[in-house]
């Protein structure tokens, strides 16, 4: 079943960490409100390079921003691992989404939710 | 007749470019092959043209050497280590090959290792082989060698990013017409070349501008013959500044020349990115 963009903590956390001035600050909430964020492609965000398609640089960048993304989530929300995988595997899984500019914010929330257990999950 | 043909192709590509805007939002899935319509204009050429930038990538083998934490809590500072064999490609197809100032194809196959820790940043290094050509296929060559990439997010300020990518390898010039002319022979020897790329991205909160991006690429032949130096074929460099504006618009300015560019000039590029499914 396709992942649904809704007001659960996984989607809200993904949105807030991407948008918040104190977090990754990738866009303004006035430009991209929560309801419309799910369709926004990651390549349109500030972090994604527009002057190069060098796959090595994009790969390095993706690992770096994935680590920051998780760091903000761990600091802000009470979360645990969703599965029996390592923290490095979670960083890698999220980095792969950040590396693909054609993926959307909803895709990022889906992978985050698949790897991170948020407080509203049993 | 040729002009008419080029005009027809340009119109067809323009229609394609416009029609792409009308596509519905795509489903959530990874993109293995992506294309982006664009408009190219080379200052010293005979005019602009519409075109398509494309890229693709994949992995043939992957082995993880990451730290294995057993606790249920998530450690955002975990060390990340991977070994990967992968491939990727990128390039630009223009309606008029004479007006395409960019490489038509750059294909890369590599075996690399990754190492990432929070304070240091992320390092990527390994072996690679690459094939590149312009759109007319008059100039094409294969490269292999060593490469290393380093990058750090929030390096100097909040959410900026700096990266340096350096490669050193042997170049097979094959059908490099300019090199043949400079050396006066059809039998070209292999040579070694440095290739360095620098990227810095800085997000800003100005009224009309939301991001500034700087990119610089430098190519230098190691031990180039005097004839190559005299023809200015031993060193190439191109710098680009891109200013991101509101409403997904941008202005980008490039100065310099890549190894197989047909024109040594300044390129102004205006475009946007959409996905074709």
GROMACS .gro file of C-alpha atoms in nm:
model
  399
    1UNK     CA    1   0.000   0.000   0.000
    2UNK     CA    2   0.131   0.342  -0.094
    3UNK     CA    3   0.257   0.558   0.189
    4UNK     CA    4   0.015   0.835   0.287
    5UNK     CA    5   0.125   1.190   0.362
    6UNK     CA    6  -0.070   1.285   0.674
    7UNK     CA    7  -0.037   1.468   1.002
    8UNK     CA    8   0.143   1.192   1.188
    9UNK     CA    9   0.471   1.264   1.365
   10UNK     CA   10   0.684   1.107   1.089
   11UNK     CA   11   0.549   1.341   0.821
   12UNK     CA   12   0.539   1.643   1.051
   13UNK     CA   13   0.895   1.576   1.171
   14UNK     CA   14   1.019   1.540   0.813
   15UNK     CA   15   0.847   1.864   0.713
   16UNK     CA   16   0.959   2.059   1.020
   17UNK     CA   17   1.322   1.947   1.000
   18UNK     CA   18   1.340   2.038   0.630
   19UNK     CA   19   1.158   2.370   0.672
   20UNK     CA   20   1.253   2.505   1.014
   21UNK     CA   21   1.494   2.799   1.033
   22UNK     CA   22   1.669   2.628   1.323
   23UNK     CA   23   1.691   2.301   1.133
   24UNK     CA   24   1.780   2.249   0.765
   25UNK     CA   25   1.591   2.559   0.643
   26UNK     CA   26   1.536   2.425   0.292
   27UNK     CA   27   1.222   2.627   0.216
   28UNK     CA   28   0.968   2.864   0.369
   29UNK     CA   29   0.639   2.732   0.502
   30UNK     CA   30   0.464   3.020   0.325
   31UNK     CA   31   0.598   2.890  -0.010
   32UNK     CA   32   0.541   2.522   0.063
   33UNK     CA   33   0.270   2.456   0.321
   34UNK     CA   34   0.249   2.111   0.480
   35UNK     CA   35  -0.038   1.992   0.262
   36UNK     CA   36   0.155   2.060  -0.062
   37UNK     CA   37   0.497   1.947   0.058
   38UNK     CA   38   0.447   1.580  -0.022
   39UNK     CA   39   0.486   1.635  -0.399
   40UNK     CA   40   0.790   1.861  -0.380
   41UNK     CA   41   1.097   1.706  -0.542
   42UNK     CA   42   1.414   1.705  -0.337
   43UNK     CA   43   1.616   1.850  -0.625
   44UNK     CA   44   1.422   2.176  -0.586
   45UNK     CA   45   1.544   2.222  -0.229
   46UNK     CA   46   1.847   2.437  -0.151
   47UNK     CA   47   2.078   2.150  -0.057
   48UNK     CA   48   2.066   1.984  -0.401
   49UNK     CA   49   2.340   2.116  -0.637
   50UNK     CA   50   2.217   2.283  -0.955
   51UNK     CA   51   2.553   2.356  -1.123
   52UNK     CA   52   2.682   1.999  -1.131
   53UNK     CA   53   2.551   1.647  -1.173
   54UNK     CA   54   2.878   1.499  -1.040
   55UNK     CA   55   2.754   1.178  -0.875
   56UNK     CA   56   3.045   1.163  -0.627
   57UNK     CA   57   2.974   1.512  -0.495
   58UNK     CA   58   2.601   1.441  -0.470
   59UNK     CA   59   2.672   1.116  -0.286
   60UNK     CA   60   2.897   1.286  -0.032
   61UNK     CA   61   2.646   1.568   0.014
   62UNK     CA   62   2.362   1.320   0.067
   63UNK     CA   63   2.540   1.138   0.348
   64UNK     CA   64   2.620   1.469   0.514
   65UNK     CA   65   2.265   1.606   0.500
   66UNK     CA   66   2.113   1.269   0.599
   67UNK     CA   67   2.326   1.275   0.914
   68UNK     CA   68   2.207   1.631   0.991
   69UNK     CA   69   1.845   1.534   0.921
   70UNK     CA   70   1.862   1.243   1.166
   71UNK     CA   71   2.050   1.451   1.422
   72UNK     CA   72   1.768   1.710   1.426
   73UNK     CA   73   1.501   1.440   1.452
   74UNK     CA   74   1.677   1.259   1.738
   75UNK     CA   75   1.726   1.588   1.928
   76UNK     CA   76   1.370   1.708   1.877
   77UNK     CA   77   1.159   1.393   1.901
   78UNK     CA   78   1.169   1.086   2.122
   79UNK     CA   79   1.250   0.819   1.867
   80UNK     CA   80   1.395   0.469   1.851
   81UNK     CA   81   1.486   0.229   1.573
   82UNK     CA   82   1.197   0.087   1.378
   83UNK     CA   83   1.387  -0.227   1.281
   84UNK     CA   84   1.690  -0.423   1.398
   85UNK     CA   85   1.928  -0.227   1.180
   86UNK     CA   86   2.226  -0.014   1.275
   87UNK     CA   87   2.232   0.366   1.296
   88UNK     CA   88   2.474   0.367   1.002
   89UNK     CA   89   2.222   0.173   0.793
   90UNK     CA   90   1.954   0.428   0.881
   91UNK     CA   91   2.184   0.714   0.776
   92UNK     CA   92   2.262   0.529   0.452
   93UNK     CA   93   1.895   0.458   0.375
   94UNK     CA   94   1.801   0.823   0.421
   95UNK     CA   95   2.111   0.939   0.230
   96UNK     CA   96   1.998   0.738  -0.073
   97UNK     CA   97   1.672   0.935  -0.079
   98UNK     CA   98   1.852   1.268  -0.046
   99UNK     CA   99   2.083   1.164  -0.333
  100UNK     CA  100   1.796   1.119  -0.577
  101UNK     CA  101   1.663   1.462  -0.669
  102UNK     CA  102   1.358   1.311  -0.833
  103UNK     CA  103   1.235   1.170  -0.502
  104UNK     CA  104   0.985   1.378  -0.307
  105UNK     CA  105   0.948   1.498   0.051
  106UNK     CA  106   0.686   1.227   0.095
  107UNK     CA  107   0.943   0.967  -0.015
  108UNK     CA  108   1.179   1.100   0.249
  109UNK     CA  109   0.907   1.076   0.516
  110UNK     CA  110   0.832   0.721   0.405
  111UNK     CA  111   1.193   0.605   0.439
  112UNK     CA  112   1.231   0.794   0.768
  113UNK     CA  113   0.913   0.631   0.901
  114UNK     CA  114   1.031   0.292   0.780
  115UNK     CA  115   1.355   0.324   0.978
  116UNK     CA  116   1.260   0.543   1.275
  117UNK     CA  117   0.987   0.469   1.530
  118UNK     CA  118   0.810   0.791   1.625
  119UNK     CA  119   0.614   0.850   1.952
  120UNK     CA  120   0.271   0.802   1.791
  121UNK     CA  121   0.359   0.453   1.671
  122UNK     CA  122   0.272   0.157   1.887
  123UNK     CA  123   1.693   2.255  -4.608
  124UNK     CA  124   1.924   2.191  -4.314
  125UNK     CA  125   1.804   2.509  -4.148
  126UNK     CA  126   1.442   2.398  -4.196
  127UNK     CA  127   1.524   2.059  -4.047
  128UNK     CA  128   1.689   2.218  -3.745
  129UNK     CA  129   1.389   2.447  -3.703
  130UNK     CA  130   1.153   2.149  -3.709
  131UNK     CA  131   1.356   1.967  -3.446
  132UNK     CA  132   1.372   2.281  -3.232
  133UNK     CA  133   0.995   2.329  -3.250
  134UNK     CA  134   0.937   1.962  -3.166
  135UNK     CA  135   1.166   1.982  -2.865
  136UNK     CA  136   1.004   2.306  -2.754
  137UNK     CA  137   0.661   2.141  -2.767
  138UNK     CA  138   0.805   1.851  -2.567
  139UNK     CA  139   0.953   2.096  -2.319
  140UNK     CA  140   0.619   2.274  -2.274
  141UNK     CA  141   0.421   1.951  -2.255
  142UNK     CA  142   0.643   1.826  -1.974
  143UNK     CA  143   0.512   2.106  -1.755
  144UNK     CA  144   0.163   1.965  -1.783
  145UNK     CA  145   0.256   1.624  -1.650
  146UNK     CA  146   0.089   1.525  -1.323
  147UNK     CA  147   0.296   1.476  -1.010
  148UNK     CA  148   0.494   1.156  -1.024
  149UNK     CA  149   0.451   0.862  -0.790
  150UNK     CA  150   0.699   0.810  -0.510
  151UNK     CA  151   0.972   0.596  -0.661
  152UNK     CA  152   1.338   0.625  -0.736
  153UNK     CA  153   1.444   0.767  -1.072
  154UNK     CA  154   1.701   0.548  -1.248
  155UNK     CA  155   1.697   0.760  -1.566
  156UNK     CA  156   1.608   1.128  -1.550
  157UNK     CA  157   1.580   1.398  -1.817
  158UNK     CA  158   1.548   1.773  -1.774
  159UNK     CA  159   1.447   2.007  -2.059
  160UNK     CA  160   1.668   2.316  -2.084
  161UNK     CA  161   1.756   2.611  -2.304
  162UNK     CA  162   2.119   2.663  -2.410
  163UNK     CA  163   2.275   2.977  -2.548
  164UNK     CA  164   2.640   3.003  -2.644
  165UNK     CA  165   2.758   3.364  -2.686
  166UNK     CA  166   2.989   3.310  -2.985
  167UNK     CA  167   2.784   3.047  -3.162
  168UNK     CA  168   2.518   3.099  -3.425
  169UNK     CA  169   2.239   3.110  -3.167
  170UNK     CA  170   2.057   2.927  -2.893
  171UNK     CA  171   1.892   2.588  -2.894
  172UNK     CA  172   1.664   2.380  -2.680
  173UNK     CA  173   1.792   2.055  -2.539
  174UNK     CA  174   1.762   1.786  -2.277
  175UNK     CA  175   2.000   1.717  -1.991
  176UNK     CA  176   1.991   1.357  -1.869
  177UNK     CA  177   2.151   1.141  -1.604
  178UNK     CA  178   2.130   0.783  -1.484
  179UNK     CA  179   2.296   0.568  -1.220
  180UNK     CA  180   2.296   0.227  -1.052
  181UNK     CA  181   2.495  -0.016  -0.835
  182UNK     CA  182   2.639  -0.352  -0.938
  183UNK     CA  183   2.779  -0.455  -0.597
  184UNK     CA  184   2.758  -0.312  -0.245
  185UNK     CA  185   2.924  -0.416   0.083
  186UNK     CA  186   2.879  -0.233   0.414
  187UNK     CA  187   3.152  -0.184   0.675
  188UNK     CA  188   2.955   0.045   0.902
  189UNK     CA  189   2.967   0.052   1.281
  190UNK     CA  190   2.711  -0.189   1.427
  191UNK     CA  191   2.531  -0.044   1.728
  192UNK     CA  192   2.301  -0.284   1.909
  193UNK     CA  193   2.103  -0.036   2.117
  194UNK     CA  194   1.752   0.063   2.019
  195UNK     CA  195   1.840   0.433   2.022
  196UNK     CA  196   1.960   0.602   1.702
  197UNK     CA  197   2.314   0.741   1.693
  198UNK     CA  198   2.328   1.024   1.438
  199UNK     CA  199   2.706   1.034   1.491
  200UNK     CA  200   2.757   0.673   1.382
  201UNK     CA  201   3.054   0.604   1.156
  202UNK     CA  202   2.951   0.510   0.804
  203UNK     CA  203   3.165   0.288   0.583
  204UNK     CA  204   3.074   0.126   0.252
  205UNK     CA  205   3.237  -0.037  -0.050
  206UNK     CA  206   3.042  -0.005  -0.375
  207UNK     CA  207   3.080  -0.094  -0.744
  208UNK     CA  208   2.850   0.136  -0.943
  209UNK     CA  209   2.787   0.321  -1.269
  210UNK     CA  210   2.644   0.657  -1.370
  211UNK     CA  211   2.603   0.875  -1.676
  212UNK     CA  212   2.514   1.232  -1.762
  213UNK     CA  213   2.503   1.457  -2.065
  214UNK     CA  214   2.318   1.707  -2.278
  215UNK     CA  215   2.137   1.642  -2.608
  216UNK     CA  216   2.061   1.956  -2.810
  217UNK     CA  217   1.834   2.003  -3.111
  218UNK     CA  218   2.137   2.136  -3.296
  219UNK     CA  219   2.458   1.946  -3.227
  220UNK     CA  220   2.664   2.241  -3.355
  221UNK     CA  221   2.513   2.458  -3.082
  222UNK     CA  222   2.560   2.214  -2.795
  223UNK     CA  223   2.845   2.355  -2.583
  224UNK     CA  224   2.824   2.072  -2.330
  225UNK     CA  225   2.934   1.709  -2.334
  226UNK     CA  226   2.682   1.478  -2.501
  227UNK     CA  227   2.775   1.184  -2.277
  228UNK     CA  228   2.992   1.121  -1.972
  229UNK     CA  229   2.968   0.758  -1.856
  230UNK     CA  230   3.137   0.649  -1.532
  231UNK     CA  231   3.202   0.301  -1.389
  232UNK     CA  232   3.372   0.295  -1.051
  233UNK     CA  233   3.471   0.087  -0.744
  234UNK     CA  234   3.487   0.305  -0.437
  235UNK     CA  235   3.497   0.321  -0.062
  236UNK     CA  236   3.311   0.566   0.162
  237UNK     CA  237   3.396   0.688   0.510
  238UNK     CA  238   3.186   0.935   0.703
  239UNK     CA  239   3.219   1.070   1.056
  240UNK     CA  240   3.041   1.380   1.192
  241UNK     CA  241   3.336   1.606   1.274
  242UNK     CA  242   3.551   1.526   0.971
  243UNK     CA  243   3.285   1.507   0.700
  244UNK     CA  244   3.251   1.245   0.430
  245UNK     CA  245   3.526   1.100   0.214
  246UNK     CA  246   3.480   0.895  -0.099
  247UNK     CA  247   3.764   0.741  -0.297
  248UNK     CA  248   3.851   0.464  -0.540
  249UNK     CA  249   3.911   0.357  -0.897
  250UNK     CA  250   3.712   0.475  -1.196
  251UNK     CA  251   3.679   0.448  -1.573
  252UNK     CA  252   3.496   0.713  -1.776
  253UNK     CA  253   3.391   0.765  -2.139
  254UNK     CA  254   3.303   1.110  -2.272
  255UNK     CA  255   3.204   1.254  -2.610
  256UNK     CA  256   3.055   1.561  -2.771
  257UNK     CA  257   2.727   1.540  -2.962
  258UNK     CA  258   2.884   1.504  -3.306
  259UNK     CA  259   3.105   1.214  -3.184
  260UNK     CA  260   3.394   1.393  -3.355
  261UNK     CA  261   3.568   1.420  -3.017
  262UNK     CA  262   3.544   1.126  -2.779
  263UNK     CA  263   3.772   0.953  -2.532
  264UNK     CA  264   3.800   0.710  -2.243
  265UNK     CA  265   3.961   0.784  -1.906
  266UNK     CA  266   4.058   0.565  -1.611
  267UNK     CA  267   4.239   0.632  -1.289
  268UNK     CA  268   4.204   0.725  -0.922
  269UNK     CA  269   3.950   0.959  -0.771
  270UNK     CA  270   3.871   1.112  -0.433
  271UNK     CA  271   3.587   1.331  -0.310
  272UNK     CA  272   3.547   1.516   0.016
  273UNK     CA  273   3.246   1.709   0.137
  274UNK     CA  274   3.112   1.871   0.451
  275UNK     CA  275   2.769   2.006   0.531
  276UNK     CA  276   2.751   2.315   0.759
  277UNK     CA  277   3.121   2.373   0.701
  278UNK     CA  278   3.135   2.750   0.756
  279UNK     CA  279   2.775   2.840   0.833
  280UNK     CA  280   2.439   2.679   0.896
  281UNK     CA  281   2.340   2.452   0.609
  282UNK     CA  282   2.611   2.551   0.362
  283UNK     CA  283   2.804   2.278   0.180
  284UNK     CA  284   3.154   2.254   0.044
  285UNK     CA  285   3.295   1.975  -0.172
  286UNK     CA  286   3.615   1.898  -0.359
  287UNK     CA  287   3.639   1.619  -0.615
  288UNK     CA  288   3.978   1.528  -0.765
  289UNK     CA  289   4.061   1.262  -1.022
  290UNK     CA  290   4.386   1.159  -1.185
  291UNK     CA  291   4.390   0.913  -1.467
  292UNK     CA  292   4.502   0.806  -1.810
  293UNK     CA  293   4.318   0.949  -2.108
  294UNK     CA  294   4.267   0.766  -2.435
  295UNK     CA  295   4.215   1.046  -2.691
  296UNK     CA  296   4.091   0.814  -2.972
  297UNK     CA  297   3.904   1.055  -3.203
  298UNK     CA  298   4.013   1.387  -3.051
  299UNK     CA  299   4.017   1.595  -3.371
  300UNK     CA  300   4.164   1.908  -3.212
  301UNK     CA  301   4.451   1.707  -3.066
  302UNK     CA  302   4.517   1.539  -3.400
  303UNK     CA  303   4.534   1.877  -3.568
  304UNK     CA  304   4.766   2.020  -3.304
  305UNK     CA  305   5.006   1.725  -3.316
  306UNK     CA  306   4.975   1.672  -3.692
  307UNK     CA  307   4.910   1.299  -3.663
  308UNK     CA  308   4.621   1.054  -3.650
  309UNK     CA  309   4.808   0.825  -3.411
  310UNK     CA  310   4.751   0.979  -3.072
  311UNK     CA  311   4.935   0.861  -2.761
  312UNK     CA  312   4.760   0.809  -2.430
  313UNK     CA  313   4.822   1.076  -2.170
  314UNK     CA  314   4.749   1.148  -1.803
  315UNK     CA  315   4.520   1.423  -1.682
  316UNK     CA  316   4.413   1.588  -1.356
  317UNK     CA  317   4.047   1.676  -1.317
  318UNK     CA  318   3.935   1.880  -1.017
  319UNK     CA  319   3.588   2.006  -0.929
  320UNK     CA  320   3.499   2.243  -0.648
  321UNK     CA  321   3.148   2.317  -0.527
  322UNK     CA  322   3.021   2.558  -0.264
  323UNK     CA  323   2.655   2.617  -0.191
  324UNK     CA  324   2.530   2.885   0.041
  325UNK     CA  325   2.162   2.936   0.127
  326UNK     CA  326   2.056   3.299   0.173
  327UNK     CA  327   1.737   3.471   0.286
  328UNK     CA  328   1.729   3.775   0.063
  329UNK     CA  329   1.404   3.906  -0.081
  330UNK     CA  330   1.450   3.774  -0.434
  331UNK     CA  331   1.745   3.537  -0.393
  332UNK     CA  332   1.737   3.216  -0.193
  333UNK     CA  333   2.063   3.042  -0.282
  334UNK     CA  334   2.406   3.106  -0.429
  335UNK     CA  335   2.608   2.824  -0.582
  336UNK     CA  336   2.964   2.830  -0.711
  337UNK     CA  337   3.116   2.557  -0.924
  338UNK     CA  338   3.464   2.535  -1.072
  339UNK     CA  339   3.613   2.258  -1.286
  340UNK     CA  340   3.978   2.235  -1.386
  341UNK     CA  341   4.151   1.994  -1.623
  342UNK     CA  342   4.529   1.975  -1.670
  343UNK     CA  343   4.730   1.738  -1.885
  344UNK     CA  344   5.041   1.602  -1.715
  345UNK     CA  345   5.360   1.652  -1.922
  346UNK     CA  346   5.178   1.787  -2.227
  347UNK     CA  347   5.380   1.815  -2.554
  348UNK     CA  348   5.477   2.166  -2.662
  349UNK     CA  349   5.237   2.152  -2.959
  350UNK     CA  350   4.947   2.078  -2.724
  351UNK     CA  351   5.046   2.368  -2.500
  352UNK     CA  352   5.079   2.598  -2.799
  353UNK     CA  353   4.728   2.503  -2.910
  354UNK     CA  354   4.597   2.564  -2.554
  355UNK     CA  355   4.476   2.207  -2.526
  356UNK     CA  356   4.670   2.118  -2.209
  357UNK     CA  357   4.454   2.308  -1.961
  358UNK     CA  358   4.080   2.367  -1.944
  359UNK     CA  359   3.871   2.533  -1.681
  360UNK     CA  360   3.513   2.645  -1.641
  361UNK     CA  361   3.349   2.834  -1.359
  362UNK     CA  362   2.978   2.871  -1.296
  363UNK     CA  363   2.781   3.091  -1.062
  364UNK     CA  364   2.414   3.018  -1.016
  365UNK     CA  365   2.175   3.245  -0.834
  366UNK     CA  366   1.855   3.078  -0.723
  367UNK     CA  367   1.553   3.309  -0.739
  368UNK     CA  368   1.198   3.287  -0.610
  369UNK     CA  369   0.942   3.069  -0.790
  370UNK     CA  370   1.206   2.813  -0.896
  371UNK     CA  371   1.368   3.051  -1.145
  372UNK     CA  372   1.741   3.088  -1.173
  373UNK     CA  373   2.018   3.269  -1.355
  374UNK     CA  374   2.340   3.082  -1.426
  375UNK     CA  375   2.656   3.215  -1.586
  376UNK     CA  376   2.945   2.995  -1.699
  377UNK     CA  377   3.284   3.112  -1.822
  378UNK     CA  378   3.553   2.886  -1.964
  379UNK     CA  379   3.576   2.565  -2.158
  380UNK     CA  380   3.548   2.193  -2.089
  381UNK     CA  381   3.784   1.954  -2.275
  382UNK     CA  382   3.535   1.878  -2.553
  383UNK     CA  383   3.337   2.200  -2.568
  384UNK     CA  384   3.299   2.319  -2.927
  385UNK     CA  385   3.311   2.686  -2.832
  386UNK     CA  386   3.541   2.868  -2.596
  387UNK     CA  387   3.294   3.117  -2.463
  388UNK     CA  388   3.057   3.225  -2.194
  389UNK     CA  389   2.731   3.038  -2.155
  390UNK     CA  390   2.413   3.183  -2.018
  391UNK     CA  391   2.164   2.915  -1.924
  392UNK     CA  392   1.801   2.957  -1.826
  393UNK     CA  393   1.598   2.652  -1.744
  394UNK     CA  394   1.391   2.443  -1.511
  395UNK     CA  395   1.365   2.073  -1.422
  396UNK     CA  396   1.077   1.838  -1.464
  397UNK     CA  397   1.056   1.464  -1.480
  398UNK     CA  398   0.939   1.247  -1.770
  399UNK     CA  399   0.799   0.910  -1.662
   0.00000   0.00000   0.00000
